[in-house]
PDB file of C-alpha atoms in Angstrom:
ATOM      1  CA  MET A   1     -96.835  78.511 146.423  1.00  0.00           C
ATOM      2  CA  ASN A   2     -93.479  77.664 144.854  1.00  0.00           C
ATOM      3  CA  TYR A   3     -92.560  81.348 144.918  1.00  0.00           C
ATOM      4  CA  LEU A   4     -93.439  81.709 148.594  1.00  0.00           C
ATOM      5  CA  THR A   5     -91.421  78.820 149.950  1.00  0.00           C
ATOM      6  CA  GLY A   6     -87.933  79.015 151.352  1.00  0.00           C
ATOM      7  CA  GLU A   7     -86.257  82.367 150.883  1.00  0.00           C
ATOM      8  CA  ARG A   8     -89.327  83.972 149.304  1.00  0.00           C
ATOM      9  CA  LEU A   9     -91.322  83.615 152.493  1.00  0.00           C
ATOM     10  CA  SER A  10     -88.994  85.986 154.320  1.00  0.00           C
ATOM     11  CA  GLY A  11     -88.311  88.106 151.225  1.00  0.00           C
ATOM     12  CA  SER A  12     -90.469  90.839 149.701  1.00  0.00           C
ATOM     13  CA  VAL A  13     -93.195  90.174 147.143  1.00  0.00           C
ATOM     14  CA  TRP A  14     -93.993  93.871 146.621  1.00  0.00           C
ATOM     15  CA  GLU A  15     -91.672  96.805 147.205  1.00  0.00           C
ATOM     16  CA  GLY A  16     -92.593 100.487 147.003  1.00  0.00           C
ATOM     17  CA  GLU A  17     -90.877 103.705 147.999  1.00  0.00           C
ATOM     18  CA  ARG A  18     -91.990 103.662 151.634  1.00  0.00           C
ATOM     19  CA  PHE A  19     -92.689 100.061 152.582  1.00  0.00           C
ATOM     20  CA  LYS A  20     -92.520  96.419 151.518  1.00  0.00           C
ATOM     21  CA  ILE A  21     -94.812  93.428 151.679  1.00  0.00           C
ATOM     22  CA  PHE A  22     -93.051  90.292 152.793  1.00  0.00           C
ATOM     23  CA  GLY A  23     -94.046  86.763 151.905  1.00  0.00           C
ATOM     24  CA  ILE A  24     -95.209  85.994 155.426  1.00  0.00           C
ATOM     25  CA  ASP A  25     -97.698  88.916 155.347  1.00  0.00           C
ATOM     26  CA  PHE A  26     -98.801  88.012 151.834  1.00  0.00           C
ATOM     27  CA  CYS A  27     -99.711  84.524 153.047  1.00  0.00           C
ATOM     28  CA  ASP A  28    -102.398  86.142 155.226  1.00  0.00           C
ATOM     29  CA  LEU A  29    -103.949  87.537 152.067  1.00  0.00           C
ATOM     30  CA  LEU A  30    -103.699  84.235 150.184  1.00  0.00           C
ATOM     31  CA  PHE A  31    -105.085  81.953 152.832  1.00  0.00           C
ATOM     32  CA  GLY A  32    -108.054  83.795 154.316  1.00  0.00           C
ATOM     33  CA  ASN A  33    -106.435  85.405 157.347  1.00  0.00           C
ATOM     34  CA  ALA A  34    -106.902  88.967 158.627  1.00  0.00           C
ATOM     35  CA  LEU A  35    -104.972  91.628 156.706  1.00  0.00           C
ATOM     36  CA  LYS A  36    -102.239  93.849 158.041  1.00  0.00           C
ATOM     37  CA  GLY A  37    -102.257  97.533 157.166  1.00  0.00           C
ATOM     38  CA  ASN A  38     -99.414  97.260 154.654  1.00  0.00           C
ATOM     39  CA  ILE A  39    -101.577  95.091 152.363  1.00  0.00           C
ATOM     40  CA  ILE A  40    -104.392  97.650 152.432  1.00  0.00           C
ATOM     41  CA  ASP A  41    -101.960 100.548 151.895  1.00  0.00           C
ATOM     42  CA  CYS A  42    -100.416  98.726 148.944  1.00  0.00           C
ATOM     43  CA  TYR A  43    -103.740  97.947 147.275  1.00  0.00           C
ATOM     44  CA  MET A  44    -105.022 101.500 147.718  1.00  0.00           C
ATOM     45  CA  LYS A  45    -101.821 102.784 146.145  1.00  0.00           C
ATOM     46  CA  ILE A  46    -102.316 100.492 143.143  1.00  0.00           C
ATOM     47  CA  VAL A  47    -106.012 101.241 142.557  1.00  0.00           C
ATOM     48  CA  SER A  48    -105.555 104.991 142.984  1.00  0.00           C
ATOM     49  CA  VAL A  49    -104.383 105.155 139.357  1.00  0.00           C
ATOM     50  CA  TYR A  50    -107.854 104.111 138.178  1.00  0.00           C
ATOM     51  CA  ASN A  51    -109.452 107.428 139.067  1.00  0.00           C
ATOM     52  CA  VAL A  52    -106.729 109.389 137.268  1.00  0.00           C
ATOM     53  CA  ARG A  53    -107.803 107.636 134.092  1.00  0.00           C
ATOM     54  CA  ASN A  54    -111.354 108.802 134.813  1.00  0.00           C
ATOM     55  CA  GLY A  55    -110.300 112.423 135.055  1.00  0.00           C
ATOM     56  CA  PHE A  56    -110.177 112.882 138.820  1.00  0.00           C
ATOM     57  CA  GLU A  57    -108.081 111.796 141.784  1.00  0.00           C
ATOM     58  CA  ILE A  58    -108.664 110.190 145.126  1.00  0.00           C
ATOM     59  CA  PHE A  59    -106.446 110.547 148.157  1.00  0.00           C
ATOM     60  CA  CYS A  60    -105.693 107.432 150.224  1.00  0.00           C
ATOM     61  CA  MET A  61    -104.244 108.069 153.669  1.00  0.00           C
ATOM     62  CA  ASP A  62    -101.870 105.405 154.983  1.00  0.00           C
ATOM     63  CA  THR A  63    -103.296 103.229 157.726  1.00  0.00           C
ATOM     64  CA  THR A  64    -100.380 104.094 160.024  1.00  0.00           C
ATOM     65  CA  VAL A  65    -101.601 107.704 160.251  1.00  0.00           C
ATOM     66  CA  GLN A  66    -105.068 106.685 161.482  1.00  0.00           C
ATOM     67  CA  ASP A  67    -103.475 104.312 163.996  1.00  0.00           C
ATOM     68  CA  GLU A  68    -101.165 106.985 165.388  1.00  0.00           C
ATOM     69  CA  VAL A  69    -103.713 109.802 165.499  1.00  0.00           C
ATOM     70  CA  LEU A  70    -106.446 107.744 167.155  1.00  0.00           C
ATOM     71  CA  GLY A  71    -103.995 106.269 169.648  1.00  0.00           C
ATOM     72  CA  ALA A  72    -102.718 109.724 170.583  1.00  0.00           C
ATOM     73  CA  LEU A  73    -106.266 111.085 170.915  1.00  0.00           C
ATOM     74  CA  GLN A  74    -107.213 108.182 173.168  1.00  0.00           C
ATOM     75  CA  ARG A  75    -104.274 108.846 175.442  1.00  0.00           C
ATOM     76  CA  LEU A  76    -105.077 112.559 175.510  1.00  0.00           C
ATOM     77  CA  ASN A  77    -108.634 112.313 176.805  1.00  0.00           C
ATOM     78  CA  ARG A  78    -111.556 109.909 176.910  1.00  0.00           C
ATOM     79  CA  LYS A  79    -113.641 111.916 174.423  1.00  0.00           C
ATOM     80  CA  ARG A  80    -110.813 111.926 171.848  1.00  0.00           C
ATOM     81  CA  LYS A  81    -111.383 115.612 171.118  1.00  0.00           C
ATOM     82  CA  LEU A  82    -109.046 118.592 170.798  1.00  0.00           C
ATOM     83  CA  ASN A  83    -109.818 122.245 171.394  1.00  0.00           C
ATOM     84  CA  ASP A  84    -108.613 124.740 168.805  1.00  0.00           C
ATOM     85  CA  ASP A  85    -105.501 125.645 170.773  1.00  0.00           C
ATOM     86  CA  GLY A  86    -104.447 122.028 171.134  1.00  0.00           C
ATOM     87  CA  TYR A  87    -103.914 121.028 167.514  1.00  0.00           C
ATOM     88  CA  ARG A  88    -100.413 122.355 166.971  1.00  0.00           C
ATOM     89  CA  ASP A  89     -99.082 120.773 170.156  1.00  0.00           C
ATOM     90  CA  PHE A  90    -100.845 117.534 169.284  1.00  0.00           C
ATOM     91  CA  LEU A  91     -99.330 117.482 165.785  1.00  0.00           C
ATOM     92  CA  SER A  92     -95.848 118.221 167.136  1.00  0.00           C
ATOM     93  CA  ASP A  93     -96.031 114.970 169.109  1.00  0.00           C
ATOM     94  CA  LEU A  94     -96.762 112.871 166.011  1.00  0.00           C
ATOM     95  CA  THR A  95     -93.983 111.273 163.997  1.00  0.00           C
ATOM     96  CA  ASN A  96     -92.520 113.234 161.081  1.00  0.00           C
ATOM     97  CA  ASP A  97     -93.936 110.635 158.725  1.00  0.00           C
ATOM     98  CA  SER A  98     -97.527 111.084 159.929  1.00  0.00           C
ATOM     99  CA  ARG A  99     -97.280 114.875 159.954  1.00  0.00           C
ATOM    100  CA  GLY A 100     -95.932 114.823 156.403  1.00  0.00           C
ATOM    101  CA  LYS A 101     -98.778 112.656 155.178  1.00  0.00           C
ATOM    102  CA  LEU A 102    -101.386 114.839 156.858  1.00  0.00           C
ATOM    103  CA  GLU A 103     -99.857 117.900 155.206  1.00  0.00           C
ATOM    104  CA  GLN A 104    -100.510 116.325 151.798  1.00  0.00           C
ATOM    105  CA  LEU A 105    -104.226 116.791 152.299  1.00  0.00           C
ATOM    106  CA  ASP A 106    -104.071 120.530 151.625  1.00  0.00           C
ATOM    107  CA  ARG A 107    -102.399 120.088 148.264  1.00  0.00           C
ATOM    108  CA  LYS A 108    -104.906 117.523 147.073  1.00  0.00           C
ATOM    109  CA  LEU A 109    -108.143 118.491 148.719  1.00  0.00           C
ATOM    110  CA  LYS A 110    -109.674 121.383 146.818  1.00  0.00           C
ATOM    111  CA  ASP A 111    -108.613 121.139 143.224  1.00  0.00           C
ATOM    112  CA  ARG A 112    -108.220 117.579 141.998  1.00  0.00           C
ATOM    113  CA  CYS A 113    -109.796 115.062 144.371  1.00  0.00           C
ATOM    114  CA  ARG A 114    -113.246 113.543 144.453  1.00  0.00           C
ATOM    115  CA  TYR A 115    -112.768 111.329 147.511  1.00  0.00           C
ATOM    116  CA  LEU A 116    -110.457 111.124 150.518  1.00  0.00           C
ATOM    117  CA  LEU A 117    -110.094 107.581 151.886  1.00  0.00           C
ATOM    118  CA  PHE A 118    -109.148 106.716 155.465  1.00  0.00           C
ATOM    119  CA  PRO A 119    -108.991 102.977 156.359  1.00  0.00           C
ATOM    120  CA  ILE A 120    -109.307 102.548 160.127  1.00  0.00           C
ATOM    121  CA  ASN A 121    -108.573  99.590 162.387  1.00  0.00           C
ATOM    122  CA  ILE A 122    -110.121  99.149 165.816  1.00  0.00           C
ATOM    123  CA  LYS A 123    -109.500  96.010 167.849  1.00  0.00           C
ATOM    124  CA  TYR A 124    -108.342  94.071 164.759  1.00  0.00           C
ATOM    125  CA  HIS A 125    -111.327  95.127 162.662  1.00  0.00           C
ATOM    126  CA  TRP A 126    -111.058  97.251 159.506  1.00  0.00           C
ATOM    127  CA  PHE A 127    -113.588  99.727 158.138  1.00  0.00           C
ATOM    128  CA  LEU A 128    -113.498 102.683 155.761  1.00  0.00           C
ATOM    129  CA  LEU A 129    -114.143 106.389 156.350  1.00  0.00           C
ATOM    130  CA  VAL A 130    -114.490 108.473 153.178  1.00  0.00           C
ATOM    131  CA  TYR A 131    -114.772 112.223 152.727  1.00  0.00           C
ATOM    132  CA  VAL A 132    -116.832 113.103 149.646  1.00  0.00           C
ATOM    133  CA  ILE A 133    -115.584 116.427 148.306  1.00  0.00           C
ATOM    134  CA  GLU A 134    -118.703 117.279 146.300  1.00  0.00           C
ATOM    135  CA  LYS A 135    -121.053 116.636 149.225  1.00  0.00           C
ATOM    136  CA  ARG A 136    -118.579 118.020 151.776  1.00  0.00           C
ATOM    137  CA  GLU A 137    -119.426 115.220 154.214  1.00  0.00           C
ATOM    138  CA  PHE A 138    -118.150 111.817 155.349  1.00  0.00           C
ATOM    139  CA  GLU A 139    -119.347 108.315 154.487  1.00  0.00           C
ATOM    140  CA  PHE A 140    -118.806 105.323 156.764  1.00  0.00           C
ATOM    141  CA  ARG A 141    -118.674 101.763 155.416  1.00  0.00           C
ATOM    142  CA  ASN A 142    -118.307  98.793 157.715  1.00  0.00           C
ATOM    143  CA  SER A 143    -118.756  95.061 157.101  1.00  0.00           C
ATOM    144  CA  ILE A 144    -119.620  94.507 160.801  1.00  0.00           C
ATOM    145  CA  TYR A 145    -121.469  97.541 162.103  1.00  0.00           C
ATOM    146  CA  THR A 146    -121.038  98.494 165.771  1.00  0.00           C
ATOM    147  CA  SER A 147    -121.677 101.728 167.609  1.00  0.00           C
ATOM    148  CA  MET A 148    -118.031 101.626 168.758  1.00  0.00           C
ATOM    149  CA  SER A 149    -116.715 101.647 165.201  1.00  0.00           C
ATOM    150  CA  LEU A 150    -119.070 104.466 164.220  1.00  0.00           C
ATOM    151  CA  GLY A 151    -117.918 106.432 167.277  1.00  0.00           C
ATOM    152  CA  THR A 152    -114.287 105.914 166.253  1.00  0.00           C
ATOM    153  CA  ALA A 153    -115.066 107.066 162.715  1.00  0.00           C
ATOM    154  CA  ARG A 154    -116.716 110.195 164.096  1.00  0.00           C
ATOM    155  CA  SER A 155    -113.732 110.876 166.349  1.00  0.00           C
ATOM    156  CA  TYR A 156    -111.357 110.724 163.393  1.00  0.00           C
ATOM    157  CA  ALA A 157    -113.711 112.841 161.268  1.00  0.00           C
ATOM    158  CA  ASN A 158    -113.822 115.473 164.033  1.00  0.00           C
ATOM    159  CA  PHE A 159    -110.035 115.484 164.135  1.00  0.00           C
ATOM    160  CA  LEU A 160    -109.814 116.029 160.371  1.00  0.00           C
ATOM    161  CA  VAL A 161    -112.422 118.803 160.422  1.00  0.00           C
ATOM    162  CA  GLY A 162    -110.507 120.707 163.095  1.00  0.00           C
ATOM    163  CA  TYR A 163    -107.137 120.008 161.500  1.00  0.00           C
ATOM    164  CA  MET A 164    -108.175 121.310 158.075  1.00  0.00           C
ATOM    165  CA  ARG A 165    -109.866 124.397 159.531  1.00  0.00           C
ATOM    166  CA  ILE A 166    -106.992 125.423 161.789  1.00  0.00           C
ATOM    167  CA  MET A 167    -104.030 124.456 159.613  1.00  0.00           C
ATOM    168  CA  PHE A 168    -105.393 125.327 156.161  1.00  0.00           C
ATOM    169  CA  ASN A 169    -108.515 127.435 156.739  1.00  0.00           C
ATOM    170  CA  TYR A 170    -110.580 124.814 154.913  1.00  0.00           C
ATOM    171  CA  ARG A 171    -114.004 124.014 156.305  1.00  0.00           C
ATOM    172  CA  MET A 172    -115.350 120.471 156.182  1.00  0.00           C
ATOM    173  CA  ASP A 173    -118.728 119.238 157.406  1.00  0.00           C
ATOM    174  CA  LYS A 174    -118.223 116.773 160.256  1.00  0.00           C
ATOM    175  CA  LYS A 175    -121.411 114.840 159.429  1.00  0.00           C
ATOM    176  CA  VAL A 176    -120.732 111.103 159.080  1.00  0.00           C
ATOM    177  CA  ASN A 177    -123.310 109.189 157.020  1.00  0.00           C
ATOM    178  CA  HIS A 178    -123.540 105.474 157.765  1.00  0.00           C
ATOM    179  CA  VAL A 179    -123.815 103.743 154.381  1.00  0.00           C
ATOM    180  CA  PHE A 180    -125.639 100.428 154.697  1.00  0.00           C
ATOM    181  CA  CYS A 181    -123.474  97.920 152.855  1.00  0.00           C
ATOM    182  CA  ARG A 182    -122.556  94.262 152.625  1.00  0.00           C
ATOM    183  CA  GLN A 183    -121.942  92.479 155.914  1.00  0.00           C
ATOM    184  CA  GLN A 184    -119.358  89.759 156.380  1.00  0.00           C
ATOM    185  CA  GLY A 185    -120.023  86.359 157.864  1.00  0.00           C
ATOM    186  CA  ALA A 186    -117.997  84.409 160.411  1.00  0.00           C
ATOM    187  CA  ASP A 187    -114.746  85.127 158.622  1.00  0.00           C
ATOM    188  CA  LEU A 188    -111.764  87.497 158.624  1.00  0.00           C
ATOM    189  CA  ASN A 189    -112.650  89.475 155.518  1.00  0.00           C
ATOM    190  CA  CYS A 190    -113.094  92.978 156.971  1.00  0.00           C
ATOM    191  CA  GLY A 191    -109.839  94.133 155.350  1.00  0.00           C
ATOM    192  CA  ILE A 192    -110.949  92.623 152.038  1.00  0.00           C
ATOM    193  CA  TYR A 193    -114.190  94.600 152.130  1.00  0.00           C
ATOM    194  CA  THR A 194    -112.179  97.728 152.899  1.00  0.00           C
ATOM    195  CA  CYS A 195    -110.076  97.109 149.785  1.00  0.00           C
ATOM    196  CA  LEU A 196    -113.205  96.374 147.739  1.00  0.00           C
ATOM    197  CA  TRP A 197    -114.808  99.693 148.674  1.00  0.00           C
ATOM    198  CA  ALA A 198    -111.544 101.542 148.064  1.00  0.00           C
ATOM    199  CA  GLU A 199    -111.491 100.177 144.521  1.00  0.00           C
ATOM    200  CA  CYS A 200    -115.130 101.126 143.981  1.00  0.00           C
ATOM    201  CA  TYR A 201    -114.436 104.726 144.983  1.00  0.00           C
ATOM    202  CA  ALA A 202    -111.360 104.747 142.760  1.00  0.00           C
ATOM    203  CA  ARG A 203    -113.245 103.467 139.714  1.00  0.00           C
ATOM    204  CA  ASP A 204    -116.530 105.157 140.675  1.00  0.00           C
ATOM    205  CA  ASP A 205    -118.646 103.752 137.852  1.00  0.00           C
ATOM    206  CA  ASP A 206    -121.700 101.518 137.633  1.00  0.00           C
ATOM    207  CA  GLU A 207    -119.643  98.458 136.772  1.00  0.00           C
ATOM    208  CA  ALA A 208    -117.526  98.755 139.921  1.00  0.00           C
ATOM    209  CA  TRP A 209    -120.442  99.352 142.287  1.00  0.00           C
ATOM    210  CA  ASN A 210    -122.488  96.543 140.707  1.00  0.00           C
ATOM    211  CA  TYR A 211    -119.508  94.212 141.126  1.00  0.00           C
ATOM    212  CA  GLU A 212    -119.325  95.207 144.803  1.00  0.00           C
ATOM    213  CA  LYS A 213    -122.881  93.960 145.313  1.00  0.00           C
ATOM    214  CA  VAL A 214    -122.511  90.527 143.715  1.00  0.00           C
ATOM    215  CA  CYS A 215    -118.867  89.448 143.860  1.00  0.00           C
ATOM    216  CA  THR A 216    -117.744  86.464 145.907  1.00  0.00           C
ATOM    217  CA  ILE A 217    -115.528  87.984 148.558  1.00  0.00           C
ATOM    218  CA  ASN A 218    -112.966  85.177 148.467  1.00  0.00           C
ATOM    219  CA  SER A 219    -112.710  85.613 144.707  1.00  0.00           C
ATOM    220  CA  PHE A 220    -111.974  89.271 145.315  1.00  0.00           C
ATOM    221  CA  ARG A 221    -109.307  88.226 147.831  1.00  0.00           C
ATOM    222  CA  ALA A 222    -107.667  86.219 145.029  1.00  0.00           C
ATOM    223  CA  ARG A 223    -107.995  89.217 142.707  1.00  0.00           C
ATOM    224  CA  ILE A 224    -106.187  91.447 145.223  1.00  0.00           C
ATOM    225  CA  SER A 225    -103.403  88.868 145.441  1.00  0.00           C
ATOM    226  CA  ALA A 226    -102.994  88.695 141.678  1.00  0.00           C
ATOM    227  CA  THR A 227    -103.107  92.485 141.333  1.00  0.00           C
ATOM    228  CA  ILE A 228    -100.342  93.006 143.887  1.00  0.00           C
ATOM    229  CA  LEU A 229     -98.107  90.302 142.420  1.00  0.00           C
ATOM    230  CA  SER A 230     -98.518  91.555 138.837  1.00  0.00           C
ATOM    231  CA  ASP A 231     -98.067  95.243 139.707  1.00  0.00           C
ATOM    232  CA  ASP A 232     -94.894  96.916 138.401  1.00  0.00           C
ATOM    233  CA  ASN A 233     -93.521  96.770 141.950  1.00  0.00           C
ATOM    234  CA  GLY A 234     -94.691  93.199 142.537  1.00  0.00           C
ATOM    235  CA  LEU A 235     -92.974  89.853 142.400  1.00  0.00           C
ATOM    236  CA  PHE A 236     -94.136  89.106 138.859  1.00  0.00           C
ATOM    237  CA  GLY A 237     -94.009  92.716 137.686  1.00  0.00           C
ATOM    238  CA  LYS A 238     -90.264  93.054 138.100  1.00  0.00           C
ATOM    239  CA  ASP A 239     -87.363  91.198 139.603  1.00  0.00           C
ATOM    240  CA  ILE A 240     -87.305  92.479 143.199  1.00  0.00           C
TER     241      ILE A 240
END
C-alpha cells in the first residue's frame, strides 16, 4: 500500500514495450474489483515464457484486438459474419495496431505453437477462447456460462477461420467446444479466471491443471499481483 499512495497511484507499476499498468488500474487487481484488459494482457505476456521452457509456444492475442474486431463485426451486420470478399475491406478499416497483431498469427501458427489464446470481454464479463493446434478446433472457457457469450465466442472463431483461410491459406476447424469449468460466485473474478486458465495452458502440465481445480481464487488474485510487481518490468523488478 505504501508504494501505491501519492505519486505511485498515478504512476506506472509495470511498463512494457506497448503499454503500461498504472497504480489506479492495479488497485482493481489488489482489492477484488473487475479487471481491465491491460492487466490480462500483461499477465498473459508474463506467463507465455512458461511454455517456452516446456519446449513449445503459445500465442496470446491482445484484448484490444478482440474488442475492435467484434465491435466492427457488430456494426457491420447483426450476424457478425463476413463473406469471403469482405475480409480485406474489413481489415483495412481496423487500426494498424490490430492488423499488425493479427498478421503475427501466420508466423506462429503452424510451426511452434500449441495453443492460441483470445481473451474476450462482453458487457464487462471476461472469458477465454482457445485454439488447440493439435486438435485443430476451439475451446471455450467461461466462469459464468451464457448462450450470449458462447455466441460471441463462435462469432470470433468464425472470423479467425475465414481470416486464416483467405489471408494465409490455412484451414482451421470452426468447431467451438464448451469446456465445463469452474464457475464464479457473486463476485468480480471473471478476469481472474481468464488469467488462471491462460497460465494453465501456458504451463500445460498436471500440476497446473490440478491447481486450477482447487485453488482459492482470491489467493490466485494475490499471486497475479505479486507476479506482475516482481516481473522484470514491474515495480519491484526494476526502477521504473
